[in-house]
PDB file of C-alpha atoms and ligand atoms in Angstrom:
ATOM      1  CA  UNK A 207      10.059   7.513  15.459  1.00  0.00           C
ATOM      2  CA  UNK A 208      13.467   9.371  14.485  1.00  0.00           C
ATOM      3  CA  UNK A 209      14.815   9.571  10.974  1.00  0.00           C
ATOM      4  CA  UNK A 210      14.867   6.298   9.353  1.00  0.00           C
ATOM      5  CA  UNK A 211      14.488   2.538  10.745  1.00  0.00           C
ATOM      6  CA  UNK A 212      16.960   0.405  11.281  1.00  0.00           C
ATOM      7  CA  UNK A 213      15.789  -3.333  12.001  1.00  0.00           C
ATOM      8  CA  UNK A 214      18.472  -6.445  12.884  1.00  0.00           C
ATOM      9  CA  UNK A 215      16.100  -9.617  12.265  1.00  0.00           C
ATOM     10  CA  UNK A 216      18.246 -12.110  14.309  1.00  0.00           C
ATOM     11  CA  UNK A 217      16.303 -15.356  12.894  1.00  0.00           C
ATOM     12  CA  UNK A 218      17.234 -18.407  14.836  1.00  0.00           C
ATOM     13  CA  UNK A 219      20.267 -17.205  16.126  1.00  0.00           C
ATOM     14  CA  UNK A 220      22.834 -16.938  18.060  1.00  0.00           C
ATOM     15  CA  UNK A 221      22.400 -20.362  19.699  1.00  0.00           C
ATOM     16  CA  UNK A 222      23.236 -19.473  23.344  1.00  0.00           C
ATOM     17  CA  UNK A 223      21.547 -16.796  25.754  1.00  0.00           C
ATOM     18  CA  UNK A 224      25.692 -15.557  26.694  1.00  0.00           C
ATOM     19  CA  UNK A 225      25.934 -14.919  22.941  1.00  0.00           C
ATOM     20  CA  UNK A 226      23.354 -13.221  22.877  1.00  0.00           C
ATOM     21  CA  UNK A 227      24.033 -10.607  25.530  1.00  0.00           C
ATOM     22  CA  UNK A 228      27.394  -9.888  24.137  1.00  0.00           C
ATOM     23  CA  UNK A 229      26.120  -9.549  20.489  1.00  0.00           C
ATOM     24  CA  UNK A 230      23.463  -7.216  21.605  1.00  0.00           C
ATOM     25  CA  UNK A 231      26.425  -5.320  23.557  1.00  0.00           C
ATOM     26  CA  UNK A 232      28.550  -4.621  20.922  1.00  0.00           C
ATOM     27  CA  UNK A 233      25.711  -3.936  19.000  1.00  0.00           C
ATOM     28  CA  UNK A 234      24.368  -1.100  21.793  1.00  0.00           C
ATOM     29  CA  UNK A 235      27.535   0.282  21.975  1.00  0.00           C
ATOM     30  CA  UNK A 236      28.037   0.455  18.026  1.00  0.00           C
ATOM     31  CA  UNK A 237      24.833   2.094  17.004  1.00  0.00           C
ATOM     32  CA  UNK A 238      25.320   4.561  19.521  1.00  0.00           C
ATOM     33  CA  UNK A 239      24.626   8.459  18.310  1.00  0.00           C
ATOM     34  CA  UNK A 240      23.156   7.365  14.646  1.00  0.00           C
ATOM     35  CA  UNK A 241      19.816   9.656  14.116  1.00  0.00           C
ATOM     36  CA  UNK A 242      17.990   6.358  13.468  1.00  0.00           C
ATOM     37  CA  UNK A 243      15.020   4.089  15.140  1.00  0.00           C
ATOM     38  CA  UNK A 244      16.999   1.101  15.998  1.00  0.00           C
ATOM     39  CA  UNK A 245      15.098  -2.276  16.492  1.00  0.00           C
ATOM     40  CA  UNK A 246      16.124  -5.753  17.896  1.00  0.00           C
ATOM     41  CA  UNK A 247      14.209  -8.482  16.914  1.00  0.00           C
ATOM     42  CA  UNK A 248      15.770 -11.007  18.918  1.00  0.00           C
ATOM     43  CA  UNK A 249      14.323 -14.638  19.091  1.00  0.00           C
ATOM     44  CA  UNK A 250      11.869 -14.299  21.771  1.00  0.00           C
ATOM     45  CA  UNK A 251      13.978 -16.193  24.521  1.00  0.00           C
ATOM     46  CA  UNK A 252      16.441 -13.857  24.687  1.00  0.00           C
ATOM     47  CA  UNK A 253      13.853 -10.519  24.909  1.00  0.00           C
ATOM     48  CA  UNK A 254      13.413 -11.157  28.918  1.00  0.00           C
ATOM     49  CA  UNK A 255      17.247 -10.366  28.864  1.00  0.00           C
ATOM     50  CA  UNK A 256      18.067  -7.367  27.164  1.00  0.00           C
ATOM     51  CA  UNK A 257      17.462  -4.161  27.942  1.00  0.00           C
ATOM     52  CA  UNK A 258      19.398  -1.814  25.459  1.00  0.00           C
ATOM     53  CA  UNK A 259      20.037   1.954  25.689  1.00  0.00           C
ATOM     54  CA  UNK A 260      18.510   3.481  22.111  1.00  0.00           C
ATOM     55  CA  UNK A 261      17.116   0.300  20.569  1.00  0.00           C
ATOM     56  CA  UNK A 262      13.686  -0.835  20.741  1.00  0.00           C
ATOM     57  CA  UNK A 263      12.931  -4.321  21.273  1.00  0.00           C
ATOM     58  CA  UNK A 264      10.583  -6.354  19.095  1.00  0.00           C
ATOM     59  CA  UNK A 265      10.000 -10.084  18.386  1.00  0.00           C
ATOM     60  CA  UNK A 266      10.032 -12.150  15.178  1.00  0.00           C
ATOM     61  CA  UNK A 267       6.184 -13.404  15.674  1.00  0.00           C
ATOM     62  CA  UNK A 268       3.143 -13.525  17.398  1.00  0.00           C
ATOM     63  CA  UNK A 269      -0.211 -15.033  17.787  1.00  0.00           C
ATOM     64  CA  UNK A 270      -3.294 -13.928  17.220  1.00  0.00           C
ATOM     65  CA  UNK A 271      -5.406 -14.719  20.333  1.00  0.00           C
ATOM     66  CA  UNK A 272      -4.940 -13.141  23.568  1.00  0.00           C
ATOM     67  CA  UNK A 273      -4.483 -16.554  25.672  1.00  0.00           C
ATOM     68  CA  UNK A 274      -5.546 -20.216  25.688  1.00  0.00           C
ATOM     69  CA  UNK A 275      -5.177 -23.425  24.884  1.00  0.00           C
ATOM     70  CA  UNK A 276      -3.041 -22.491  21.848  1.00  0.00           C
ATOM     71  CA  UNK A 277       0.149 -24.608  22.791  1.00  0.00           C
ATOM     72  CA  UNK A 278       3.577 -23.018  21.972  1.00  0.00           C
ATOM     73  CA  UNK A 279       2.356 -19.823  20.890  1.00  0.00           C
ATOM     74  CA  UNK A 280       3.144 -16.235  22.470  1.00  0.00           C
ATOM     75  CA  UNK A 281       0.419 -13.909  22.835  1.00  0.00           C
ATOM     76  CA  UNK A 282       0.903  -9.962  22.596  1.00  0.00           C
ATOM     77  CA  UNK A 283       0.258  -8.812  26.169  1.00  0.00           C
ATOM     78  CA  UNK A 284       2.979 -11.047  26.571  1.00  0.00           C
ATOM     79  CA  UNK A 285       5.658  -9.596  24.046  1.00  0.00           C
ATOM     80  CA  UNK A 286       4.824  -6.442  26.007  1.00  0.00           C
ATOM     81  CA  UNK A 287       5.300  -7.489  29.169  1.00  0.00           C
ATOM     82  CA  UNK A 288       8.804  -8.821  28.720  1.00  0.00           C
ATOM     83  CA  UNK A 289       9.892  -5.480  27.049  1.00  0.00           C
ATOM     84  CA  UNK A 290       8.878  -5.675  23.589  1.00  0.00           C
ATOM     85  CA  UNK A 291       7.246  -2.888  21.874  1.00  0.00           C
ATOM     86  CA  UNK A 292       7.222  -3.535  17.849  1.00  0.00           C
ATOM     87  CA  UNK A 293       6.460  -7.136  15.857  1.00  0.00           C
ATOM     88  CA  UNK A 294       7.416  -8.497  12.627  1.00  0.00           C
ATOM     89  CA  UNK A 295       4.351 -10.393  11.156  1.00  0.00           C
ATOM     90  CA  UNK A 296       4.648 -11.808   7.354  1.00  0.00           C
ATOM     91  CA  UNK A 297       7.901 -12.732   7.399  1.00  0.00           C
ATOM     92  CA  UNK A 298       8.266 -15.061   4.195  1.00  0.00           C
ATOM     93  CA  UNK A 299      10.030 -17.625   6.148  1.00  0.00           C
ATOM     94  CA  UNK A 300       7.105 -17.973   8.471  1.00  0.00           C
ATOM     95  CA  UNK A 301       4.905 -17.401   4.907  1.00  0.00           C
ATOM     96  CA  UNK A 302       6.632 -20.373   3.212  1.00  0.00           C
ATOM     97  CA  UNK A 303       8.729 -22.702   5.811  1.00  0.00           C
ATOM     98  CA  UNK A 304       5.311 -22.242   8.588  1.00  0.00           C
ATOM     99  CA  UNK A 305       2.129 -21.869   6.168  1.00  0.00           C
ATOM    100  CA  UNK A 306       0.972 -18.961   7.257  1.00  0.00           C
ATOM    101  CA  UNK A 307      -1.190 -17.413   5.238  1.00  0.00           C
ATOM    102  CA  UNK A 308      -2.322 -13.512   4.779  1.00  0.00           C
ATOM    103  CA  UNK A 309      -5.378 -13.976   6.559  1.00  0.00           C
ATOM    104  CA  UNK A 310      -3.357 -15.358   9.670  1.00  0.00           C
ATOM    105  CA  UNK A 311      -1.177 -12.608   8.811  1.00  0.00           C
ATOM    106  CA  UNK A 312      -3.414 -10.063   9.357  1.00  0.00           C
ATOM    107  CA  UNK A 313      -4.842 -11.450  12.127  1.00  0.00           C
ATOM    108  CA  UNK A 314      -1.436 -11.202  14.053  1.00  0.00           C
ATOM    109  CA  UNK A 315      -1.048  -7.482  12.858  1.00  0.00           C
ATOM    110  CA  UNK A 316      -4.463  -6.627  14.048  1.00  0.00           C
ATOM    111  CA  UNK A 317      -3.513  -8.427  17.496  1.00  0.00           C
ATOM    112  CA  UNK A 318      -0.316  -6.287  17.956  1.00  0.00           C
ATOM    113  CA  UNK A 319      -2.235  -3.302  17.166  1.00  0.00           C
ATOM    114  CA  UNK A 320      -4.638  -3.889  19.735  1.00  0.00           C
ATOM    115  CA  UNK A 321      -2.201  -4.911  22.292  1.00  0.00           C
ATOM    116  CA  UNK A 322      -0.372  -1.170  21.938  1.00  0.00           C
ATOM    117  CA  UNK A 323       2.207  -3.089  19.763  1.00  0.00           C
ATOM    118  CA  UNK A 324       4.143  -1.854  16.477  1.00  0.00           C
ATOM    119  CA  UNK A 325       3.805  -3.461  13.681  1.00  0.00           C
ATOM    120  CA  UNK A 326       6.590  -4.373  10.908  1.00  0.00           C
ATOM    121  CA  UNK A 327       4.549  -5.966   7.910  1.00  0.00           C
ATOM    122  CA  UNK A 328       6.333  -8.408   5.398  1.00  0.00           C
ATOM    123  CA  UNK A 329       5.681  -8.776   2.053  1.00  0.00           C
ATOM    124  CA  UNK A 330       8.008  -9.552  -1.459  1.00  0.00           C
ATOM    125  CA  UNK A 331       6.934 -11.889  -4.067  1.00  0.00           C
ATOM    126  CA  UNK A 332       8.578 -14.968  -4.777  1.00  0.00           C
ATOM    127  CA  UNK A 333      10.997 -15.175  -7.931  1.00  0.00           C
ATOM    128  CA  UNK A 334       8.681 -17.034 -10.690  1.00  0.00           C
ATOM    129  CA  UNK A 335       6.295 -14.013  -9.781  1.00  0.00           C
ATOM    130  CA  UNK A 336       9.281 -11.442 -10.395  1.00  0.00           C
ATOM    131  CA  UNK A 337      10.120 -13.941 -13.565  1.00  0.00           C
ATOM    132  CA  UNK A 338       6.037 -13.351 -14.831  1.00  0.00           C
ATOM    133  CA  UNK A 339       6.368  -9.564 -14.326  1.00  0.00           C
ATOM    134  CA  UNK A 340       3.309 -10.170 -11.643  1.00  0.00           C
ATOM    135  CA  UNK A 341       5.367  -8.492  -8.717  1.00  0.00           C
ATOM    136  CA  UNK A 342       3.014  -5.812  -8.765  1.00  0.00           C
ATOM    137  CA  UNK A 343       0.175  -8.083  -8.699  1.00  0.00           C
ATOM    138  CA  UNK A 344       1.517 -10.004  -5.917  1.00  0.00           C
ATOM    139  CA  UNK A 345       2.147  -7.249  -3.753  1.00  0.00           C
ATOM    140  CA  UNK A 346      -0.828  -6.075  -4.446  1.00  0.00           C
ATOM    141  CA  UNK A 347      -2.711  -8.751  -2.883  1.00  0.00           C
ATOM    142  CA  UNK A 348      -0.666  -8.968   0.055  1.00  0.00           C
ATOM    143  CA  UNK A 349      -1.174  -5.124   0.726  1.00  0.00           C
ATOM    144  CA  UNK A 350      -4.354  -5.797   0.298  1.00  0.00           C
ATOM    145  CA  UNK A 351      -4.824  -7.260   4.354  1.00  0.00           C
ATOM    146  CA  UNK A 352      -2.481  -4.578   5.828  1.00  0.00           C
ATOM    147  CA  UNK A 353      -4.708  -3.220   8.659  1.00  0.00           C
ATOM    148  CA  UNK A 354      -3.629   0.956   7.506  1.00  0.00           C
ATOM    149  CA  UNK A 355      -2.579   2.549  10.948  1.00  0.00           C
ATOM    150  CA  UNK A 356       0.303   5.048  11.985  1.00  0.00           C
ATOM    151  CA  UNK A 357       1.738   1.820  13.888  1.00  0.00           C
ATOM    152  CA  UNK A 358       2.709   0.131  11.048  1.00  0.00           C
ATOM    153  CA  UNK A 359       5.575  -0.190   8.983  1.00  0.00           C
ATOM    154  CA  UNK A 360       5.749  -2.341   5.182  1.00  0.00           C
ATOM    155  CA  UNK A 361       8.774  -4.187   4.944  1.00  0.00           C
ATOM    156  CA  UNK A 362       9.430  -5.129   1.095  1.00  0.00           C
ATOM    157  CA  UNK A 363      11.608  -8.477   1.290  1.00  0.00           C
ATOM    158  CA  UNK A 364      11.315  -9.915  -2.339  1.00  0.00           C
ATOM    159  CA  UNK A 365      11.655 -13.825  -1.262  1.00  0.00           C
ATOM    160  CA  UNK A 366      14.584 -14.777  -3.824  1.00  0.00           C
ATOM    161  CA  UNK A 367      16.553 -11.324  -2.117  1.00  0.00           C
ATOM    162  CA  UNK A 368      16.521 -12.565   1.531  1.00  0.00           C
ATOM    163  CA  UNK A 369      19.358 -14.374   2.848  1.00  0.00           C
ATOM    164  CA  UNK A 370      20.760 -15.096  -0.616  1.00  0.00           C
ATOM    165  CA  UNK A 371      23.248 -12.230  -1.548  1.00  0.00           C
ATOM    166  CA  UNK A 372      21.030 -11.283  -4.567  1.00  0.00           C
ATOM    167  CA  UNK A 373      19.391  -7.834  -3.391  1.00  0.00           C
ATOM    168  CA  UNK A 374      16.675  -6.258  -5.525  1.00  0.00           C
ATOM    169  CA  UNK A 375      18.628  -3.483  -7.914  1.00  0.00           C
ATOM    170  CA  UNK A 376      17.929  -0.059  -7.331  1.00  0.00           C
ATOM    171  CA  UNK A 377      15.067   0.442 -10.027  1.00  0.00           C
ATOM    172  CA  UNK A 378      12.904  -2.387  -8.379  1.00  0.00           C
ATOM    173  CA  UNK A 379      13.253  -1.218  -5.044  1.00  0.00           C
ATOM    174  CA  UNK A 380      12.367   2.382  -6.665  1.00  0.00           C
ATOM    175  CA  UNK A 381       9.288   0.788  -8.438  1.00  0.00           C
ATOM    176  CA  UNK A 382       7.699  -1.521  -5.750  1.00  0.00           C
ATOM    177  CA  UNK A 383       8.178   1.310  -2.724  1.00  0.00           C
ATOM    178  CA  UNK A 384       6.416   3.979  -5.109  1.00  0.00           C
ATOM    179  CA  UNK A 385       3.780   1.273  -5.608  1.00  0.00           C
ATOM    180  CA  UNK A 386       3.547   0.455  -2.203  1.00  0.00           C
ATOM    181  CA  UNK A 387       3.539   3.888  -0.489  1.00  0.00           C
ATOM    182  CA  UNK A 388       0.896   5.050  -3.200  1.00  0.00           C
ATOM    183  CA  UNK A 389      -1.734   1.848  -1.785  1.00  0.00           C
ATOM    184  CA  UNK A 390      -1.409   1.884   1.244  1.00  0.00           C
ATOM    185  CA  UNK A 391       0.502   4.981   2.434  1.00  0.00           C
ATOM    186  CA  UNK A 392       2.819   4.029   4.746  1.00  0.00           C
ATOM    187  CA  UNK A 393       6.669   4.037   5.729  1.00  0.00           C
ATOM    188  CA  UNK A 394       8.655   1.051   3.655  1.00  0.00           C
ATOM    189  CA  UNK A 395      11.342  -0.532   5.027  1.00  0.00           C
ATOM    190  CA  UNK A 396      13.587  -2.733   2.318  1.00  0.00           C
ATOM    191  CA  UNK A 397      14.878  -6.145   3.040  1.00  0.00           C
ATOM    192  CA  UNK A 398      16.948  -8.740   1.379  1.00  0.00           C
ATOM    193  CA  UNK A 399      20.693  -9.274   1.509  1.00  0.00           C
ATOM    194  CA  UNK A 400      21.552  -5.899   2.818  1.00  0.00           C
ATOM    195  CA  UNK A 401      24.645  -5.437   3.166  1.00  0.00           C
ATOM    196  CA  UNK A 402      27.827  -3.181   3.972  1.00  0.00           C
ATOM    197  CA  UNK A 403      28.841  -3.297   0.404  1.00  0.00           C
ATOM    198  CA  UNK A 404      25.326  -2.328  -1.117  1.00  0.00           C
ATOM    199  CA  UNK A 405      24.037  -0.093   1.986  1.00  0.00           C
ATOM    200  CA  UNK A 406      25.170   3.393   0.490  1.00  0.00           C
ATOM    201  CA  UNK A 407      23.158   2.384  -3.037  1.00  0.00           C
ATOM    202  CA  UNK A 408      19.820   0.939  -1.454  1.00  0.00           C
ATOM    203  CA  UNK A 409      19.682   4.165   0.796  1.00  0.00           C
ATOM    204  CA  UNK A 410      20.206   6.414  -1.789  1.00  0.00           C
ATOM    205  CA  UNK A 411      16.446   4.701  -3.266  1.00  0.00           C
ATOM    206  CA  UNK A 412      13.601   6.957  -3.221  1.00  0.00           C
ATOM    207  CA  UNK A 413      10.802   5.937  -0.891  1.00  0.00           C
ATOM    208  CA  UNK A 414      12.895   3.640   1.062  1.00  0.00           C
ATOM    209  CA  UNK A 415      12.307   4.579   4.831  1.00  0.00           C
ATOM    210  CA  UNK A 416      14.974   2.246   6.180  1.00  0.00           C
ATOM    211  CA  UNK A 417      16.116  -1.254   6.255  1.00  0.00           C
ATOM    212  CA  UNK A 418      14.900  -4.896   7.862  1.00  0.00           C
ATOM    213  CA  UNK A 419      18.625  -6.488   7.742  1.00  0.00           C
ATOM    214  CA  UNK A 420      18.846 -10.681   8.498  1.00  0.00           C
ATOM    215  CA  UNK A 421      22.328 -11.798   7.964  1.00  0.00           C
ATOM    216  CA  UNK A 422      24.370  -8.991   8.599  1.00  0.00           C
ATOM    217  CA  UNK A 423      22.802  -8.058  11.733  1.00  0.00           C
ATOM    218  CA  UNK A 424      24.722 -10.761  13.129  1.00  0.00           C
ATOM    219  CA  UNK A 425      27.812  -8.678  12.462  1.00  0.00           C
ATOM    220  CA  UNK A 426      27.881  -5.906  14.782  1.00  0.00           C
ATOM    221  CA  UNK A 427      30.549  -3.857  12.715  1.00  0.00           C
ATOM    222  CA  UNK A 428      28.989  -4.428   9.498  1.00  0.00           C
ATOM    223  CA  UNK A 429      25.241  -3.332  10.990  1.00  0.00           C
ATOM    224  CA  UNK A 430      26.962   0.408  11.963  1.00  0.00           C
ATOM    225  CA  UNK A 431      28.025   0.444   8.537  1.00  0.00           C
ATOM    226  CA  UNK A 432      24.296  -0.029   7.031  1.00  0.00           C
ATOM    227  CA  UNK A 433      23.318   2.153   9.881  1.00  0.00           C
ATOM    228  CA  UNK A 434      25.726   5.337   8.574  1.00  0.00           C
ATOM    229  CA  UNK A 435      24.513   4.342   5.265  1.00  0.00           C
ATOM    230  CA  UNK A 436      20.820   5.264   6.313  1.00  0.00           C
ATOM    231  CA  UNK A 437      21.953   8.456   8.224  1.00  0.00           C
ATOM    232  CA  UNK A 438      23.626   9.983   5.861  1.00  0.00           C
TER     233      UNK A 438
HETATM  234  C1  PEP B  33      15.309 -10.896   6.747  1.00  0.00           C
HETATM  235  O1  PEP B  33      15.440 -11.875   7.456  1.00  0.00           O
HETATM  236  O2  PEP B  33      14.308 -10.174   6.900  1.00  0.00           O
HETATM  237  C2  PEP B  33      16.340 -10.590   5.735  1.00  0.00           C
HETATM  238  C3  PEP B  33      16.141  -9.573   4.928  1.00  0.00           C
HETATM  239  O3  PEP B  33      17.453 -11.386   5.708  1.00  0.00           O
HETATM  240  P1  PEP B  33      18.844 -11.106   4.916  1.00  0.00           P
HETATM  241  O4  PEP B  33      19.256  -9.698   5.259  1.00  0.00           O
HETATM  242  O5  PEP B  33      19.801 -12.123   5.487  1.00  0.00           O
HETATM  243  O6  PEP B  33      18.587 -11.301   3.469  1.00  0.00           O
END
């Protein structure tokens, strides 16, 4: 892995398989020379389709069993045999909109692994937990079914930060990557409203390996921005 990680987290979007291929054009094209690992998390549709010079291709999920009668799900051999080579499991939307739990969680990271995958882990706490002053706690918890391997990468994404414009200031970030890095030991990516006008400060934030960006990723122009941020 070079320098730090940049992730785009596409979500549900863009609706259409020919805006797809041009987003992840300009995006190739954009991100071009930054001394970063660049990753795609497309929804996995589109991964069959793009092939992108310097950016690794990942998906948004995955389940836990190798095959079966497990209707709609998408197994790990085959994430890897359409191209991709890193997951995201934990995301909080597929925590809190899905159900999933840690224990599905870490089965899904442990499936990856096997499967030769990489693994971005999610975990944040919600806001009433941040309200408490049981962040820590939280966290703690979670961190506590992290399968510890050189594949994997924390992502920090406090759930009232993503997709709402509110980012975690400076001193939390600070506080909860320490925390994190001293339990379990391994690279921490922040996420939650990252964006061109708060890149250069969240970089700046000890312990903070790189970034897991949703809504901006969808802005080509705005991602190179976060990405220079992270080089600098
Ligand atoms: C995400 O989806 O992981 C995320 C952090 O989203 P956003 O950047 O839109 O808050």
């Amino acid at each position: 892995m070079e320098g730090r990680i940049l992730a785009a987290n596409w979500k549900m979007n863009p609706p259409t398989k020919e805006e797809a291929l041009k987003l992840a054009a300009e995006m190739e094209g954009l991100l071009e020379g930054l001394p970063l690992t660049k990753l795609l998390f497309p929804p996995f549709v589109y991964l069959p389709l793009l092939k992108l010079r310097g950016i690794e291709l990942g998906a948004q999920d995955v389940f836990y069993e190798e095959k079966g009668a497990f209707t709609g799900e998408v197994s790990p051999l085959m994430l890897k045999s359409v191209g991709a080579t890193w997951v995201i499991v934990g995301h909080s939307e597929r925590r809190n909109v899905i159900g999933e739990t840690d224990e599905i969680v870490r089965r899904k990271a442990e499936a990856a692994l096997k499967a030769g995958l990489r693994v971005i882990y999610c975990v944040g706490e919600k806001l009433p937990d941040r309200e408490a002053g049981r962040h820590l706690q939280v966290v703690e918890e979670q961190l506590s079914y992290v399968p510890v391997s050189e594949n994997v990468v924390v992502a920090y994404e406090p759930v009232w930060a993503i997709g709402t414009g509110r980012n975690a200031t400076p001193e939390q970030i600070e506080e909860m990557h320490a925390f994190i890095k001293a339990k379990v030991g391994l690279k921490v990516l922040y996420g939650g409203s990252v964006k061109e006008r708060n890149a250069r400060e969240l970089a700046a934030v000890p312990n903070v390996d790189g970034f897991l960006v949703g809504g901006a990723s969808l802005r080509p122009r705005e991602f190179r921005k976060i990405g220079e941020a992270l080089a600098e």
